[in-house]
Amino acid sequence: MKRAIKTVAKIIGIFLGGVISFVALLCIVTLIWGAAQATRGTVTESLPQAPDDFVPEIRLIVFTDTHNENENVADAIDTAYALFDNDSVYAGVDAFFGLGDFSSIGTEPDYKAYADTLKEHVREETVCINVLGNHEFKADNYKQLFEQYFPHPLNTVTQINGFTCIAFSGERSLTEWTYTPKSLKWLSDEIHKAEVTAENKPVFVFQHPHPFGTVYGSTVWCTPQLNPVFTGHSKVINFSGHSHFPFNDPRSINQSSYTSVGVGAMARFELDKNYIVGQHPERYEDAAQFCVVEADSNGAVRIRGYDLLSDTFFCDYYIENVNDPDSFAYTYKNMKAHDRTPVFEKAKADVSLTENGDYRVSFTEAKVPEGYIVHSYDVTVKADNGNEVYSDEFIATYYIVDEDDTQGFTVAKDILETGKNYTLTVTAESAYHKKSEPVTINFTVPE
């Protein structure tokens, strides 16, 4: 019996040691990759903007991670048509691309509900391509279900107005997280073929997980298998999901030797705090973002994010020339250089009771340049006697697109006393970890 216990303990020890070693290795690799990203590229005077005379020759709508929220899928399709049917510069939508995780565990009812939504809302003349995510890979019969519900191959190349669009589901290898060498070779071969005939045009690639170490969320919710496939192909613009990290974070676009775009999510956001992923802050379920992609045959590409809940565009990126990696403006180094320290202007605080009887402390949000965000706030509350009664760091609600210019946090009713005066100290931190000067605000809890 003792020998059995020792054997089990040894196995557990080996397993835990392996896990710790893997985490340590991941941290080391992430730090090395981050250091490389921080030094790559040049700092430009300004970030590029789409010129008034930009005329696209293709328009694609991209969304991801719908997770059975098919009403959001329907809304995205209908909204895209409404936005562009009568566009005076370039009318219409050429294609929709779904990047996977449209289901929960890959069962047939999920496929049917999603496919029915597409049939009801996508017009017959509009191309509609889908790839599989890891949630679809959970089912062993994913290939059969894909063939049953989608009219195109698992991995497919589609020519749209002379532009090559590569949709890559891959094939599950060992686990839902890895691709087979055969499928990766297919992707590599198709990228090389596309570059031969693309002339100056970009090559669009659509798949589910982020390439490691590229966009926001890609140090954990990613696959390193794609990096050697994409590296060095400047024409490639890769669109991915999987992380559920918000598209309106400026780190959701990244250029190295190619371009990566993380297109957010249509169901539930996830974020990180102090580099720890898996954070689900206030209103994280208010997720309904899609991506609008436009390009011309000279190598210019415009990428915009659209929020369905507020019916507004929330980001606008313009790549001047995919054929010239030396001109890439959306490197981590350049994006960080254009970020600014958050600034508080006439900050004030307000306290109100919640439905649960707790206190909601709201304060004027810090400001950053357009296209950038305040990612988090550090708050400390002290009583009149100088004693600290509350402190926290929380993620800012930048992923919610609205006109509210306040941020807030909730404290238990037994922490603050009615009629008492308190001092709130707030520090704001940007996406690229630039911290504001602390601002101090006095407030009184109402009777």
mmCIF file of N, CA and C in Angstrom, residues 194-237:
data_model
loop_
_atom_site.group_PDB
_atom_site.id
_atom_site.type_symbol
_atom_site.label_atom_id
_atom_site.label_comp_id
_atom_site.label_asym_id
_atom_site.label_seq_id
_atom_site.Cartn_x
_atom_site.Cartn_y
_atom_site.Cartn_z
ATOM 1 N N ALA A 194 -0.468 31.879 -53.905
ATOM 2 C CA ALA A 194 -1.192 33.147 -53.968
ATOM 3 C C ALA A 194 -0.244 34.306 -54.219
ATOM 4 N N GLU A 195 0.931 34.270 -53.603
ATOM 5 C CA GLU A 195 1.886 35.369 -53.779
ATOM 6 C C GLU A 195 2.365 35.478 -55.225
ATOM 7 N N VAL A 196 2.436 34.357 -55.907
ATOM 8 C CA VAL A 196 2.910 34.366 -57.294
ATOM 9 C C VAL A 196 1.964 35.148 -58.198
ATOM 10 N N THR A 197 0.671 35.017 -57.955
ATOM 11 C CA THR A 197 -0.325 35.636 -58.828
ATOM 12 C C THR A 197 -0.935 36.918 -58.256
ATOM 13 N N ALA A 198 -0.571 37.278 -57.024
ATOM 14 C CA ALA A 198 -1.226 38.406 -56.357
ATOM 15 C C ALA A 198 -0.838 39.758 -56.911
ATOM 16 N N GLU A 199 0.315 39.827 -57.620
ATOM 17 C CA GLU A 199 0.866 41.116 -58.037
ATOM 18 C C GLU A 199 1.023 42.000 -56.789
ATOM 19 N N ASN A 200 0.365 43.158 -56.722
ATOM 20 C CA ASN A 200 0.519 44.021 -55.550
ATOM 21 C C ASN A 200 -0.543 43.789 -54.482
ATOM 22 N N LYS A 201 -1.480 42.906 -54.748
ATOM 23 C CA LYS A 201 -2.616 42.736 -53.838
ATOM 24 C C LYS A 201 -2.212 42.001 -52.556
ATOM 25 N N PRO A 202 -2.937 42.247 -51.476
ATOM 26 C CA PRO A 202 -2.733 41.454 -50.256
ATOM 27 C C PRO A 202 -3.259 40.040 -50.440
ATOM 28 N N VAL A 203 -2.815 39.143 -49.573
ATOM 29 C CA VAL A 203 -3.325 37.775 -49.511
ATOM 30 C C VAL A 203 -4.005 37.625 -48.147
ATOM 31 N N PHE A 204 -5.297 37.360 -48.151
ATOM 32 C CA PHE A 204 -6.053 37.271 -46.903
ATOM 33 C C PHE A 204 -6.106 35.822 -46.417
ATOM 34 N N VAL A 205 -5.797 35.633 -45.138
ATOM 35 C CA VAL A 205 -5.855 34.307 -44.525
ATOM 36 C C VAL A 205 -6.769 34.378 -43.304
ATOM 37 N N PHE A 206 -7.674 33.396 -43.209
ATOM 38 C CA PHE A 206 -8.652 33.372 -42.128
ATOM 39 C C PHE A 206 -8.556 32.041 -41.388
ATOM 40 N N GLN A 207 -8.329 32.095 -40.051
ATOM 41 C CA GLN A 207 -8.331 30.888 -39.247
ATOM 42 C C GLN A 207 -8.619 31.264 -37.814
ATOM 43 N N HIS A 208 -8.773 30.258 -36.949
ATOM 44 C CA HIS A 208 -9.320 30.532 -35.617
ATOM 45 C C HIS A 208 -8.319 31.068 -34.593
ATOM 46 N N PRO A 209 -7.269 30.338 -34.215
ATOM 47 C CA PRO A 209 -6.406 30.839 -33.141
ATOM 48 C C PRO A 209 -5.386 31.859 -33.629
ATOM 49 N N HIS A 210 -4.999 32.772 -32.724
ATOM 50 C CA HIS A 210 -3.967 33.750 -33.063
ATOM 51 C C HIS A 210 -2.616 33.067 -33.259
ATOM 52 N N PRO A 211 -1.793 33.555 -34.169
ATOM 53 C CA PRO A 211 -0.389 33.147 -34.169
ATOM 54 C C PRO A 211 0.269 33.668 -32.886
ATOM 55 N N PHE A 212 1.115 32.867 -32.293
ATOM 56 C CA PHE A 212 1.714 33.212 -31.004
ATOM 57 C C PHE A 212 2.461 34.545 -31.048
ATOM 58 N N GLY A 213 2.276 35.354 -29.986
ATOM 59 C CA GLY A 213 3.072 36.557 -29.793
ATOM 60 C C GLY A 213 2.799 37.662 -30.777
ATOM 61 N N THR A 214 1.592 37.718 -31.310
ATOM 62 C CA THR A 214 1.272 38.766 -32.285
ATOM 63 C C THR A 214 0.274 39.761 -31.683
ATOM 64 N N VAL A 215 -1.007 39.458 -31.737
ATOM 65 C CA VAL A 215 -2.027 40.394 -31.274
ATOM 66 C C VAL A 215 -2.354 40.177 -29.797
ATOM 67 N N TYR A 216 -3.163 41.078 -29.255
ATOM 68 C CA TYR A 216 -3.574 41.012 -27.857
ATOM 69 C C TYR A 216 -4.246 39.668 -27.565
ATOM 70 N N GLY A 217 -3.748 38.971 -26.542
ATOM 71 C CA GLY A 217 -4.292 37.674 -26.180
ATOM 72 C C GLY A 217 -3.537 36.497 -26.755
ATOM 73 N N SER A 218 -2.513 36.767 -27.555
ATOM 74 C CA SER A 218 -1.876 35.678 -28.306
ATOM 75 C C SER A 218 -0.702 35.026 -27.596
ATOM 76 N N THR A 219 -0.446 35.382 -26.345
ATOM 77 C CA THR A 219 0.607 34.667 -25.627
ATOM 78 C C THR A 219 0.079 33.402 -24.969
ATOM 79 N N VAL A 220 -1.255 33.302 -24.825
ATOM 80 C CA VAL A 220 -1.867 32.104 -24.261
ATOM 81 C C VAL A 220 -2.873 31.499 -25.231
ATOM 82 N N TRP A 221 -3.819 32.315 -25.712
ATOM 83 C CA TRP A 221 -4.854 31.818 -26.626
ATOM 84 C C TRP A 221 -4.320 31.875 -28.055
ATOM 85 N N CYS A 222 -3.503 30.894 -28.399
ATOM 86 C CA CYS A 222 -2.742 30.994 -29.652
ATOM 87 C C CYS A 222 -2.248 29.622 -30.075
ATOM 88 N N THR A 223 -1.554 29.614 -31.189
ATOM 89 C CA THR A 223 -0.785 28.437 -31.597
ATOM 90 C C THR A 223 0.534 28.907 -32.193
ATOM 91 N N PRO A 224 1.656 28.339 -31.777
ATOM 92 C CA PRO A 224 2.947 28.683 -32.390
ATOM 93 C C PRO A 224 3.157 28.006 -33.733
ATOM 94 N N GLN A 225 2.256 27.087 -34.096
ATOM 95 C CA GLN A 225 2.437 26.357 -35.352
ATOM 96 C C GLN A 225 2.301 27.245 -36.582
ATOM 97 N N LEU A 226 1.576 28.360 -36.437
ATOM 98 C CA LEU A 226 1.329 29.217 -37.593
ATOM 99 C C LEU A 226 2.458 30.208 -37.858
ATOM 100 N N ASN A 227 3.252 30.511 -36.843
ATOM 101 C CA ASN A 227 4.294 31.524 -37.016
ATOM 102 C C ASN A 227 5.267 31.209 -38.144
ATOM 103 N N PRO A 228 5.823 29.993 -38.217
ATOM 104 C CA PRO A 228 6.750 29.733 -39.327
ATOM 105 C C PRO A 228 6.069 29.703 -40.692
ATOM 106 N N VAL A 229 4.765 29.475 -40.720
ATOM 107 C CA VAL A 229 4.036 29.473 -41.992
ATOM 108 C C VAL A 229 3.874 30.895 -42.522
ATOM 109 N N PHE A 230 3.595 31.851 -41.626
ATOM 110 C CA PHE A 230 3.320 33.229 -42.048
ATOM 111 C C PHE A 230 4.570 34.103 -42.151
ATOM 112 N N THR A 231 5.583 33.801 -41.361
ATOM 113 C CA THR A 231 6.739 34.692 -41.256
ATOM 114 C C THR A 231 7.400 34.926 -42.616
ATOM 115 N N GLY A 232 7.642 36.195 -42.903
ATOM 116 C CA GLY A 232 8.300 36.574 -44.147
ATOM 117 C C GLY A 232 7.373 36.844 -45.307
ATOM 118 N N HIS A 233 6.075 36.612 -45.126
ATOM 119 C CA HIS A 233 5.114 36.835 -46.211
ATOM 120 C C HIS A 233 4.382 38.157 -45.966
ATOM 121 N N SER A 234 4.976 39.237 -46.426
ATOM 122 C CA SER A 234 4.442 40.567 -46.104
ATOM 123 C C SER A 234 3.047 40.788 -46.673
ATOM 124 N N LYS A 235 2.711 40.100 -47.762
ATOM 125 C CA LYS A 235 1.380 40.273 -48.347
ATOM 126 C C LYS A 235 0.272 39.682 -47.477
ATOM 127 N N VAL A 236 0.638 38.768 -46.592
ATOM 128 C CA VAL A 236 -0.363 38.071 -45.786
ATOM 129 C C VAL A 236 -0.958 39.002 -44.740
ATOM 130 N N ILE A 237 -2.291 39.057 -44.711
ATOM 131 C CA ILE A 237 -3.019 39.674 -43.605
ATOM 132 C C ILE A 237 -3.860 38.566 -42.999
#
